[in-house]
CSV table of C-alpha atoms and ligand atoms in Angstrom, one decimal:
chain,number,residue,atom,x,y,z
H,1,MET,CA,-15.8,4.1,-20.3
H,2,ASP,CA,-12.8,4.7,-22.0
H,3,PHE,CA,-9.7,3.2,-20.2
H,4,GLY,CA,-7.2,4.6,-22.7
H,5,LEU,CA,-4.2,5.8,-21.5
H,6,SER,CA,-3.8,9.7,-22.1
H,7,GLU,CA,-0.5,10.7,-24.3
H,8,ARG,CA,1.5,11.5,-21.1
H,9,ALA,CA,0.6,8.4,-19.9
H,10,GLN,CA,1.6,6.2,-22.5
H,11,ASP,CA,4.9,7.9,-22.7
H,12,HIS,CA,5.5,7.3,-18.7
H,13,LEU,CA,4.7,3.6,-19.2
H,14,GLY,CA,7.0,3.3,-22.0
H,15,ARG,CA,9.8,4.8,-19.8
H,16,LEU,CA,8.7,2.7,-16.8
H,17,GLN,CA,9.0,-0.3,-18.7
H,18,GLU,CA,12.5,0.5,-20.1
H,19,PHE,CA,13.5,1.5,-16.3
H,20,MET,CA,12.4,-1.8,-14.9
H,21,ASP,CA,14.2,-3.8,-17.7
H,22,SER,CA,17.1,-1.6,-17.6
H,23,HIS,CA,17.4,-1.1,-13.8
H,24,VAL,CA,15.0,-2.5,-11.6
H,25,TYR,CA,15.3,-6.5,-12.2
H,26,PRO,CA,18.6,-6.3,-12.6
H,27,ALA,CA,18.8,-4.7,-9.0
H,28,GLU,CA,16.9,-7.6,-7.4
H,29,PRO,CA,19.4,-9.8,-6.5
H,30,VAL,CA,21.8,-6.7,-5.5
H,31,TYR,CA,19.1,-5.7,-3.0
H,32,GLU,CA,18.8,-9.1,-1.4
H,33,ALA,CA,22.5,-9.3,-1.2
H,34,GLN,CA,22.9,-5.6,0.5
H,35,ARG,CA,19.7,-6.5,2.8
H,36,ALA,CA,21.8,-9.8,3.8
H,37,GLU,CA,24.9,-7.9,4.7
H,38,LEU,CA,22.9,-5.1,6.7
H,39,ARG,CA,21.2,-7.9,8.5
H,40,ALA,CA,24.3,-9.6,9.5
H,41,ALA,CA,25.5,-6.2,10.5
H,42,GLY,CA,22.5,-5.6,13.1
H,43,ARG,CA,20.7,-2.9,10.6
H,44,GLU,CA,17.9,-5.3,9.4
H,45,HIS,CA,15.5,-2.2,9.1
H,46,HIS,CA,17.9,0.1,6.4
H,47,LEU,CA,17.4,1.1,3.3
H,48,PRO,CA,20.1,-1.1,0.7
H,49,GLN,CA,22.1,1.5,-1.0
H,50,ILE,CA,20.7,0.2,-4.2
H,51,VAL,CA,17.4,1.9,-3.5
H,52,GLU,CA,18.8,4.9,-3.4
H,53,ASP,CA,20.5,4.6,-6.7
H,54,LEU,CA,17.6,3.6,-8.2
H,55,LYS,CA,15.8,6.7,-6.7
H,56,ILE,CA,18.2,9.0,-8.3
H,57,GLU,CA,17.9,7.3,-11.7
H,58,ALA,CA,14.0,7.1,-11.8
H,59,ARG,CA,13.8,11.0,-10.6
H,60,LYS,CA,16.3,11.9,-13.4
H,61,ARG,CA,14.2,10.0,-15.9
H,62,GLY,CA,11.0,12.3,-14.7
H,63,LEU,CA,9.4,8.6,-12.9
H,64,TRP,CA,8.9,10.4,-9.7
H,65,ASN,CA,5.6,10.9,-7.8
H,66,LEU,CA,3.6,9.5,-10.4
H,67,PHE,CA,0.7,8.8,-8.2
H,68,LEU,CA,-0.1,13.0,-7.9
H,69,PRO,CA,-3.3,13.4,-9.2
H,70,ASP,CA,-3.9,16.2,-12.1
H,71,SER,CA,-5.7,18.2,-9.7
H,72,GLU,CA,-2.9,18.3,-7.6
H,73,ASP,CA,-0.2,18.6,-10.0
H,74,PRO,CA,-1.8,19.9,-13.4
H,75,ALA,CA,1.5,20.0,-15.2
H,76,HIS,CA,2.4,16.7,-14.3
H,77,GLY,CA,-0.2,14.6,-12.6
H,78,LEU,CA,-2.2,11.4,-14.1
H,79,SER,CA,-5.7,10.5,-13.5
H,80,VAL,CA,-6.1,7.5,-11.5
H,81,THR,CA,-7.3,5.5,-14.6
H,82,ASP,CA,-3.7,6.9,-16.1
H,83,TYR,CA,-1.6,6.0,-13.0
H,84,ALA,CA,-3.6,2.5,-12.2
H,85,SER,CA,-1.2,1.1,-15.6
H,86,LEU,CA,1.9,2.6,-13.8
H,87,ALA,CA,1.3,1.1,-10.7
H,88,GLU,CA,0.6,-2.2,-12.2
H,89,VAL,CA,4.1,-1.9,-13.5
H,90,THR,CA,5.7,-1.3,-10.3
H,91,GLY,CA,4.0,-4.2,-8.5
H,92,ARG,CA,6.0,-6.7,-10.9
H,93,SER,CA,8.8,-5.7,-8.2
H,94,PRO,CA,7.3,-4.6,-5.0
H,95,GLU,CA,10.3,-4.1,-3.2
H,96,LEU,CA,11.9,-2.2,-5.3
H,97,ALA,CA,10.0,-0.1,-7.9
H,98,PRO,CA,7.4,1.6,-5.9
H,99,GLU,CA,10.1,2.9,-3.3
H,100,ALA,CA,12.2,4.0,-6.6
H,101,THR,CA,9.6,5.9,-8.0
H,102,ASN,CA,8.2,7.5,-4.7
H,103,CYS,CA,5.1,5.8,-4.9
H,104,ALA,CA,5.4,3.7,-2.2
H,105,ALA,CA,2.8,3.0,0.4
H,106,PRO,CA,1.8,4.4,3.1
H,107,ASP,CA,3.6,7.4,2.3
H,108,THR,CA,1.2,8.1,-0.7
H,109,GLY,CA,-1.8,8.1,0.9
H,110,ASN,CA,-0.3,10.1,3.8
H,111,MET,CA,1.1,12.7,1.5
H,112,GLU,CA,-2.5,12.8,-0.2
H,113,VAL,CA,-4.0,13.3,3.6
H,114,LEU,CA,-1.0,16.2,3.9
H,115,HIS,CA,-2.1,17.8,0.8
H,116,LEU,CA,-5.7,17.5,1.2
H,117,PHE,CA,-5.9,18.5,4.8
H,118,GLY,CA,-2.4,19.9,5.9
H,119,THR,CA,-1.9,23.5,7.2
H,120,PRO,CA,0.9,25.0,5.2
H,121,GLU,CA,3.2,24.7,8.0
H,122,GLN,CA,2.4,21.1,8.3
H,123,LYS,CA,3.1,21.0,4.4
H,124,GLU,CA,6.7,22.4,4.5
H,125,ARG,CA,7.6,20.3,7.3
H,126,TRP,CA,6.4,17.2,6.4
H,127,LEU,CA,5.0,17.0,2.8
H,128,LYS,CA,7.9,18.8,1.3
H,129,PRO,CA,10.4,16.1,2.6
H,130,LEU,CA,8.1,13.1,1.4
H,131,LEU,CA,7.8,14.3,-2.2
H,132,ASN,CA,11.3,14.6,-2.1
H,133,GLY,CA,11.9,11.1,-1.1
H,134,GLU,CA,14.2,12.3,2.1
H,135,ILE,CA,12.0,10.9,4.8
H,136,ARG,CA,9.5,8.1,5.0
H,137,SER,CA,6.0,8.3,7.0
H,138,ALA,CA,3.4,5.6,9.0
H,139,PHE,CA,0.0,5.8,9.2
H,140,ALA,CA,-0.9,4.8,12.8
H,141,MET,CA,-4.4,3.4,13.4
H,142,THR,CA,-4.8,-0.7,14.2
H,143,GLU,CA,-4.5,-1.4,17.9
H,144,PRO,CA,-3.8,-4.8,19.4
H,145,GLU,CA,-6.6,-4.7,22.1
H,146,VAL,CA,-9.6,-4.2,19.9
H,147,ALA,CA,-10.8,-5.3,16.5
H,148,SER,CA,-10.0,-2.5,14.4
H,149,SER,CA,-11.8,-3.4,11.3
H,150,ASP,CA,-14.0,-1.7,13.0
H,151,ALA,CA,-12.6,1.9,13.3
H,152,ARG,CA,-15.0,3.4,15.8
H,153,ASN,CA,-13.2,0.7,18.7
H,154,ILE,CA,-9.7,2.4,18.0
H,155,SER,CA,-9.2,3.5,21.6
H,156,THR,CA,-6.0,5.4,21.8
H,157,ARG,CA,-6.9,8.5,23.6
H,158,ILE,CA,-5.8,12.0,22.2
H,159,GLU,CA,-6.5,14.6,25.0
H,160,ARG,CA,-6.3,18.7,24.5
H,161,ASP,CA,-4.1,20.0,27.5
H,162,GLY,CA,-3.8,23.3,26.9
H,163,ASP,CA,-1.5,24.1,23.5
H,164,HIS,CA,-0.9,20.5,23.5
H,165,TYR,CA,-2.5,17.0,22.5
H,166,VAL,CA,-1.3,14.4,25.0
H,167,ILE,CA,-1.4,10.8,23.5
H,168,ASN,CA,-1.5,7.7,25.0
H,169,GLY,CA,-2.2,4.1,23.5
H,170,ARG,CA,-0.8,1.0,21.8
H,171,LYS,CA,-0.6,0.4,18.3
H,172,TRP,CA,0.4,-2.3,16.1
H,173,TRP,CA,1.1,-3.5,12.5
H,174,ILE,CA,2.3,0.1,11.9
H,175,THR,CA,4.2,-0.2,8.8
H,176,GLY,CA,7.3,1.7,7.9
H,177,THR,CA,8.3,2.5,11.4
H,178,ALA,CA,11.5,0.5,11.9
H,179,ASP,CA,12.9,2.1,9.1
H,180,PRO,CA,15.1,5.2,10.4
H,181,ARG,CA,14.2,7.1,7.7
H,182,CYS,CA,10.8,7.5,9.0
H,183,LYS,CA,10.5,10.4,10.7
H,184,VAL,CA,6.5,10.9,10.9
H,185,MET,CA,3.3,9.3,11.7
H,186,ILE,CA,-0.3,10.0,11.2
H,187,VAL,CA,-1.9,8.6,14.2
H,188,MET,CA,-5.5,8.1,14.9
H,189,GLY,CA,-7.2,8.3,18.3
H,190,LYS,CA,-10.2,9.4,19.6
H,191,THR,CA,-10.4,13.2,20.9
H,192,ASP,CA,-14.3,13.1,22.2
H,193,PRO,CA,-14.9,9.5,23.8
H,194,ASP,CA,-18.7,10.4,24.4
H,195,GLY,CA,-18.8,11.9,21.0
H,196,HIS,CA,-21.2,10.8,17.9
H,197,PRO,CA,-19.2,7.1,17.1
H,198,TYR,CA,-18.2,8.6,14.0
H,199,ARG,CA,-17.3,12.2,15.0
H,200,GLN,CA,-15.3,10.5,18.5
H,201,GLN,CA,-11.6,10.2,16.4
H,202,SER,CA,-9.2,12.9,15.3
H,203,MET,CA,-5.7,12.3,13.8
H,204,VAL,CA,-2.6,14.1,14.8
H,205,LEU,CA,1.0,14.1,13.3
H,206,VAL,CA,3.4,12.7,15.8
H,207,PRO,CA,7.2,12.6,14.9
H,208,VAL,CA,8.5,9.5,15.7
H,209,ASP,CA,11.2,10.5,18.1
H,210,ALA,CA,9.1,12.3,20.2
H,211,PRO,CA,9.0,11.3,24.0
H,212,GLY,CA,7.0,8.7,25.0
H,213,VAL,CA,7.0,7.1,21.7
H,214,GLU,CA,8.5,3.4,22.0
H,215,ILE,CA,9.0,1.1,19.0
H,216,VAL,CA,8.4,-2.1,20.6
H,217,ARG,CA,9.1,-4.6,18.2
H,218,PRO,CA,8.6,-5.4,14.4
H,219,LEU,CA,6.0,-8.2,13.2
H,220,PRO,CA,7.4,-10.6,10.9
H,221,VAL,CA,5.0,-11.7,8.3
H,222,PHE,CA,5.3,-15.7,8.0
H,223,GLY,CA,8.8,-15.3,9.1
H,224,TYR,CA,9.9,-12.5,6.6
H,225,GLN,CA,11.0,-9.3,8.2
H,226,ASP,CA,9.9,-6.1,6.3
H,227,GLN,CA,12.7,-4.0,5.2
H,228,HIS,CA,10.5,-0.8,6.8
H,229,GLY,CA,9.3,-3.0,9.4
H,230,HIS,CA,5.5,-3.5,10.7
H,231,CYS,CA,6.1,-2.1,14.4
H,232,GLU,CA,4.0,-2.6,17.6
H,233,ILE,CA,4.0,1.1,19.1
H,234,THR,CA,3.6,2.4,22.4
H,235,PHE,CA,2.4,6.0,23.1
H,236,THR,CA,3.0,7.2,26.9
H,237,ASP,CA,2.1,11.0,27.6
H,238,VAL,CA,3.2,11.9,24.1
H,239,ARG,CA,3.0,15.5,23.7
H,240,VAL,CA,2.2,17.3,20.6
H,241,PRO,CA,1.7,21.0,20.1
H,242,VAL,CA,-2.2,21.7,18.7
H,243,GLU,CA,-1.1,22.5,15.8
H,244,ASN,CA,-0.2,19.1,14.7
H,245,LEU,CA,-3.9,18.1,14.4
H,246,VAL,CA,-4.8,17.2,10.7
H,247,GLY,CA,-7.9,18.8,9.5
H,248,GLU,CA,-10.7,19.3,12.7
H,249,GLU,CA,-11.0,17.5,15.7
H,250,GLY,CA,-13.4,14.7,15.0
H,251,GLY,CA,-12.6,14.3,11.5
H,252,GLY,CA,-10.4,11.2,11.6
H,253,PHE,CA,-13.3,8.8,10.1
H,254,ALA,CA,-13.6,11.5,7.3
H,255,ILE,CA,-9.9,11.8,6.6
H,256,ALA,CA,-9.6,8.0,6.7
H,257,GLN,CA,-12.3,7.4,4.0
H,258,ALA,CA,-10.8,10.3,1.8
H,259,ARG,CA,-7.3,8.5,2.3
H,260,LEU,CA,-8.2,5.0,0.8
H,261,GLY,CA,-10.0,5.5,-2.4
H,262,PRO,CA,-7.0,6.3,-5.0
H,263,GLY,CA,-4.7,4.2,-2.7
H,264,ARG,CA,-7.0,0.8,-2.8
H,265,ILE,CA,-6.6,1.5,-6.6
H,266,HIS,CA,-2.9,1.5,-6.4
H,267,HIS,CA,-2.7,-1.4,-3.8
H,268,CYS,CA,-4.9,-3.5,-6.2
H,269,MET,CA,-3.0,-2.8,-9.6
H,270,ARG,CA,0.2,-3.4,-7.8
H,271,ALA,CA,-1.4,-6.7,-6.8
H,272,LEU,CA,-2.2,-7.4,-10.4
H,273,GLY,CA,1.2,-6.7,-11.4
H,274,ALA,CA,2.7,-9.5,-9.0
H,275,ALA,CA,0.2,-12.0,-10.4
H,276,GLU,CA,1.4,-10.9,-14.2
H,277,ARG,CA,4.9,-11.7,-13.4
H,278,ALA,CA,4.0,-14.8,-11.5
H,279,LEU,CA,2.3,-15.7,-14.6
H,280,GLU,CA,5.1,-15.0,-16.7
H,281,LEU,CA,7.4,-17.0,-14.4
H,282,MET,CA,5.1,-19.7,-14.3
H,283,CYS,CA,4.9,-20.2,-18.4
H,284,ARG,CA,8.5,-19.9,-18.5
H,285,ARG,CA,8.9,-22.8,-16.1
H,286,ALA,CA,6.2,-24.7,-17.5
H,287,LEU,CA,8.2,-24.5,-21.1
H,288,SER,CA,11.5,-24.9,-19.6
H,289,ARG,CA,10.7,-28.1,-17.3
H,290,GLU,CA,10.3,-31.6,-18.5
H,291,ALA,CA,8.5,-34.6,-17.0
H,292,PHE,CA,7.3,-37.5,-18.2
H,293,GLY,CA,8.6,-37.2,-21.6
H,294,GLY,CA,7.8,-33.6,-22.1
H,295,PRO,CA,7.7,-30.1,-21.7
H,296,ILE,CA,5.0,-29.7,-18.3
H,297,ALA,CA,3.3,-27.0,-20.2
H,298,ARG,CA,1.9,-30.0,-22.5
H,299,GLN,CA,0.1,-31.1,-19.7
H,300,GLY,CA,-3.5,-30.5,-19.9
H,301,VAL,CA,-3.8,-29.6,-15.7
H,302,VAL,CA,-1.1,-27.3,-16.3
H,303,ARG,CA,-2.5,-25.5,-19.2
H,304,GLU,CA,-5.6,-25.2,-17.3
H,305,GLN,CA,-3.7,-23.5,-14.8
H,306,ILE,CA,-2.3,-20.9,-16.9
H,307,ALA,CA,-5.4,-20.0,-18.8
H,308,GLU,CA,-7.6,-19.6,-15.6
H,309,SER,CA,-4.7,-17.2,-14.2
H,310,ARG,CA,-4.9,-15.1,-17.4
H,311,MET,CA,-8.9,-15.3,-17.2
H,312,ALA,CA,-9.1,-14.1,-13.8
H,313,ILE,CA,-6.4,-11.4,-13.9
H,314,GLU,CA,-8.3,-9.9,-16.9
H,315,GLN,CA,-11.5,-9.9,-15.3
H,316,ALA,CA,-9.7,-8.2,-12.0
H,317,ARG,CA,-8.1,-5.7,-13.9
H,318,LEU,CA,-11.2,-4.6,-16.0
H,319,LEU,CA,-12.9,-4.0,-12.5
H,320,THR,CA,-10.2,-2.3,-11.0
H,321,LEU,CA,-10.0,0.0,-14.0
H,322,LYS,CA,-13.5,0.5,-14.2
H,323,THR,CA,-13.4,1.6,-10.6
H,324,ALA,CA,-10.5,3.9,-11.0
H,325,TRP,CA,-12.3,5.2,-14.1
H,326,LEU,CA,-15.4,5.9,-11.9
H,327,ILE,CA,-13.1,8.0,-9.5
H,328,ASP,CA,-12.1,10.2,-12.5
H,329,LYS,CA,-15.6,10.6,-13.3
H,330,HIS,CA,-17.6,11.0,-10.2
H,331,GLY,CA,-15.2,10.9,-7.2
H,332,VAL,CA,-14.3,8.4,-4.5
H,333,GLN,CA,-18.1,8.6,-2.9
H,334,ALA,CA,-19.4,7.3,-6.3
H,335,ALA,CA,-17.2,4.4,-6.6
H,336,ARG,CA,-17.4,3.1,-3.1
H,337,SER,CA,-18.8,-0.1,-3.5
H,338,GLU,CA,-16.5,-1.0,-6.4
H,339,VAL,CA,-13.8,0.2,-4.4
H,340,ALA,CA,-14.5,-2.3,-1.6
H,341,ALA,CA,-15.4,-5.2,-4.4
H,342,ILE,CA,-11.6,-4.7,-6.0
H,343,LYS,CA,-10.0,-4.8,-2.4
H,344,VAL,CA,-11.3,-8.3,-2.2
H,345,ILE,CA,-10.8,-9.2,-5.9
H,346,ALA,CA,-7.6,-8.1,-6.9
H,347,PRO,CA,-5.6,-9.7,-3.5
H,348,ARG,CA,-8.0,-12.9,-4.2
H,349,VAL,CA,-6.9,-13.5,-7.9
H,350,ALA,CA,-3.2,-12.4,-7.4
H,351,LEU,CA,-2.7,-14.9,-4.5
H,352,GLU,CA,-4.5,-17.9,-6.6
H,353,VAL,CA,-2.2,-17.2,-9.6
H,354,VAL,CA,1.1,-16.7,-7.4
H,355,ASP,CA,-0.1,-19.8,-5.9
H,356,ARG,CA,-0.3,-21.8,-9.3
H,357,ALA,CA,3.1,-20.6,-10.2
H,358,ILE,CA,4.6,-21.8,-7.0
H,359,GLN,CA,3.2,-25.2,-7.7
H,360,VAL,CA,4.2,-25.1,-11.3
H,361,HIS,CA,8.0,-24.6,-9.9
H,362,GLY,CA,7.8,-27.6,-7.2
H,363,GLY,CA,10.2,-27.3,-4.5
H,364,ALA,CA,11.7,-23.8,-6.5
H,365,GLY,CA,8.6,-22.1,-5.8
H,366,VAL,CA,8.6,-22.1,-2.1
H,367,SER,CA,12.3,-21.4,-1.9
H,368,GLY,CA,13.9,-18.1,-1.9
H,369,ASP,CA,15.3,-18.8,-5.2
H,370,THR,CA,12.4,-17.3,-7.2
H,371,PRO,CA,10.3,-13.8,-6.3
H,372,LEU,CA,7.4,-16.2,-5.5
H,373,ALA,CA,7.3,-17.2,-1.9
H,374,ALA,CA,7.8,-13.5,-0.9
H,375,MET,CA,5.4,-12.5,-3.4
H,376,TRP,CA,2.7,-14.8,-1.7
H,377,ALA,CA,3.6,-13.6,2.0
H,378,GLY,CA,3.2,-10.0,1.0
H,379,LEU,CA,-0.1,-10.5,-1.1
H,380,ARG,CA,-1.4,-12.8,1.7
H,381,THR,CA,-1.1,-9.6,4.1
H,382,LEU,CA,-3.2,-7.4,1.8
H,383,ARG,CA,-6.5,-9.6,2.5
H,384,LEU,CA,-6.0,-7.8,5.7
H,385,ALA,CA,-4.4,-4.7,5.4
H,386,ASP,CA,-6.7,-1.5,5.0
H,387,GLY,CA,-9.5,-3.9,6.3
H,388,PRO,CA,-9.9,-7.5,6.0
H,389,ASP,CA,-12.1,-8.9,3.3
H,390,GLU,CA,-15.2,-9.5,5.3
H,391,VAL,CA,-15.8,-5.8,6.0
H,392,HIS,CA,-15.8,-5.0,2.1
H,393,VAL,CA,-18.1,-7.9,1.3
H,394,ARG,CA,-20.2,-6.4,3.9
H,395,SER,CA,-19.9,-2.8,2.4
H,396,VAL,CA,-20.7,-4.6,-1.4
H,397,ALA,CA,-23.8,-6.7,0.2
H,398,ARG,CA,-25.0,-3.1,2.2
H,399,ALA,CA,-24.8,-1.3,-1.2
H,400,GLU,CA,-26.4,-4.5,-3.2
H,401,LEU,CA,-29.4,-4.5,-0.7
H,402,GLY,CA,-29.9,-0.8,-0.7
H,403,LYS,CA,-30.8,-0.6,-4.1
H,404,TYR,CA,-34.2,-2.2,-3.0
H,405,THR,CA,-34.8,-1.5,0.5
H,406,ASP,CA,-35.5,2.1,-0.1
H,407,ALA,CA,-38.6,0.8,-2.5
A,1,LIG,C1,1.6,-6.6,6.9
A,1,LIG,C2,0.4,-5.5,7.2
A,1,LIG,C3,0.3,-4.3,7.3
A,1,LIG,C4,0.0,-3.4,8.0
A,1,LIG,N1,0.0,-2.2,8.1
A,1,LIG,C5,-0.9,-1.3,8.8
A,1,LIG,C6,-0.6,0.1,9.0
A,1,LIG,O1,0.4,0.4,8.2
A,1,LIG,N2,-1.5,1.3,9.9
A,1,LIG,C7,-2.5,0.5,10.4
A,1,LIG,O2,-3.2,1.2,11.3
A,1,LIG,N3,-2.6,-0.6,10.3
A,1,LIG,C8,-2.0,-1.7,9.7
A,1,LIG,N4,-2.4,-3.0,9.4
A,1,LIG,C9,-3.4,-3.3,10.3
A,1,LIG,C10,-4.8,-4.0,9.3
A,1,LIG,O3,-5.4,-3.0,8.7
A,1,LIG,C11,-5.7,-4.6,10.6
A,1,LIG,O4,-5.0,-5.9,10.5
A,1,LIG,C12,-6.9,-5.0,9.8
A,1,LIG,O5,-7.8,-3.9,9.5
A,1,LIG,C13,-7.8,-5.6,10.8
A,1,LIG,O6,-7.4,-5.3,11.9
A,1,LIG,P1,-7.6,-6.5,13.5
A,1,LIG,O7,-6.2,-7.2,13.0
A,1,LIG,O8,-7.7,-6.0,14.5
A,1,LIG,O9,-8.7,-7.6,12.7
A,1,LIG,P2,-10.2,-7.7,13.7
A,1,LIG,O10,-10.8,-6.4,13.8
A,1,LIG,O11,-9.8,-8.4,15.1
A,1,LIG,O12,-10.6,-8.6,12.8
A,1,LIG,C14,-10.3,-10.1,12.6
A,1,LIG,C15,-11.2,-11.1,11.8
A,1,LIG,O13,-12.5,-11.0,12.0
A,1,LIG,C16,-13.4,-10.8,10.9
A,1,LIG,N5,-14.2,-10.0,10.8
A,1,LIG,C17,-14.1,-8.7,11.3
A,1,LIG,N6,-15.4,-8.0,10.8
A,1,LIG,C18,-16.0,-8.5,10.5
A,1,LIG,C19,-17.3,-8.3,9.8
A,1,LIG,N7,-17.9,-7.2,9.5
A,1,LIG,N8,-18.2,-9.7,9.4
A,1,LIG,C20,-17.2,-11.0,9.1
A,1,LIG,N9,-16.3,-10.9,9.5
A,1,LIG,C21,-15.6,-10.1,10.5
A,1,LIG,C22,-12.4,-10.8,9.8
A,1,LIG,O14,-12.1,-12.3,9.4
A,1,LIG,C23,-11.3,-10.5,10.4
A,1,LIG,O15,-10.0,-10.8,9.5
A,1,LIG,C24,-1.4,-4.0,8.9
A,1,LIG,C25,-1.7,-5.2,8.8
A,1,LIG,C26,-1.2,-6.0,8.2
A,1,LIG,C27,-0.8,-7.9,8.2
């Protein structure tokens, strides 16, 4: 196994780190101030101008669409392993850096879907402006009425009516849909409720402004309102042309699987980037804060927290890079068990590290004066989003037991 970065990735990494130091970290307080202004003006989910400024700067520096694999963009694309290290760096400032470089979820996964399964017309209308960072998109699968971690339960109805599909249902936790720049959703629903359980679902492209789409409310996460919004949405007799089908009828499950392989590497590496930043903040605070006659970094219990954090991050990163390497070498299918494993391990490790960093900061850790509280809230959702831990643990167990049941 070789996790060494290609020359191109090393070059990107150096420039990305420089961009983070010179532009992204200094922009964090500006972003918070602009969000507060927008909130006060009743525009909670509008993008603060500083992010548009960062996008222009990142693009000028060639730090744009870095997530595109080399199979899609031979001139500039990177392997999954190469991109993993870049995603980790963007995770250090999760509100700003992924979007500034046009590498933010859920658009990255949606762009991959459109690239792999989209028709030329769909690519022209939706993929092009997404790659240019002109619009944003959403992925609408989860529903309030059914346990959505079992995707077979998804019950939104997509019915063929002549040259159209008619969509009826209710979704929630649909990330991105409160942001006025979000123009399109990939909606999963049932085209064939009586078919084979894995062939009942299809995906269709639904413009956010289509008649019958109603954004009911943006849901808070531990009281935080995401800038892009995680929304509950109803679909009432929403009509889209049959040309909006993504891939084939009944192919929804397969597309959902294809979407999640590299995307989970990105999520996990960003989580580890947040963990690295939390560890850095923890060390700096422990060295500068004095209690009981010296810096708290002298206390054995604090040192243990620091060491445990370093050891756990290293383990999680190695497993994530191994998974990226497996995807590069043998494809997403061959890495299924590892992908499930990292989806559990990376958020778990990141949450433990951020929690320790909060503890070392005392009351400041849970205030809004450091990035730690918001980081914890964001990372905690990763134990649910893209499938809860238990579902992934189940997959790992099944793969493990499968080694012996055949025999
Ligand atoms: C911040 C955030 C953003 C999100 N963004 C999106 C998005 O953009 N698009 C989208 O479609 N969805 C999104 N989601 C939804 C997310 O993917 C779902 O919440 C998740 O898949 C779980 O589905 P559920 O909430 O219906 O939980 P349920 O399926 O009701 O499961 C509840 C709990 O049951 C337990 N459980 C389930 N299955 C098993 C099992 N096999 N073994 C043991 N225990 C089990 C687990 O503890 C699980 O947490 C987001 C969620 C959050 C919190």
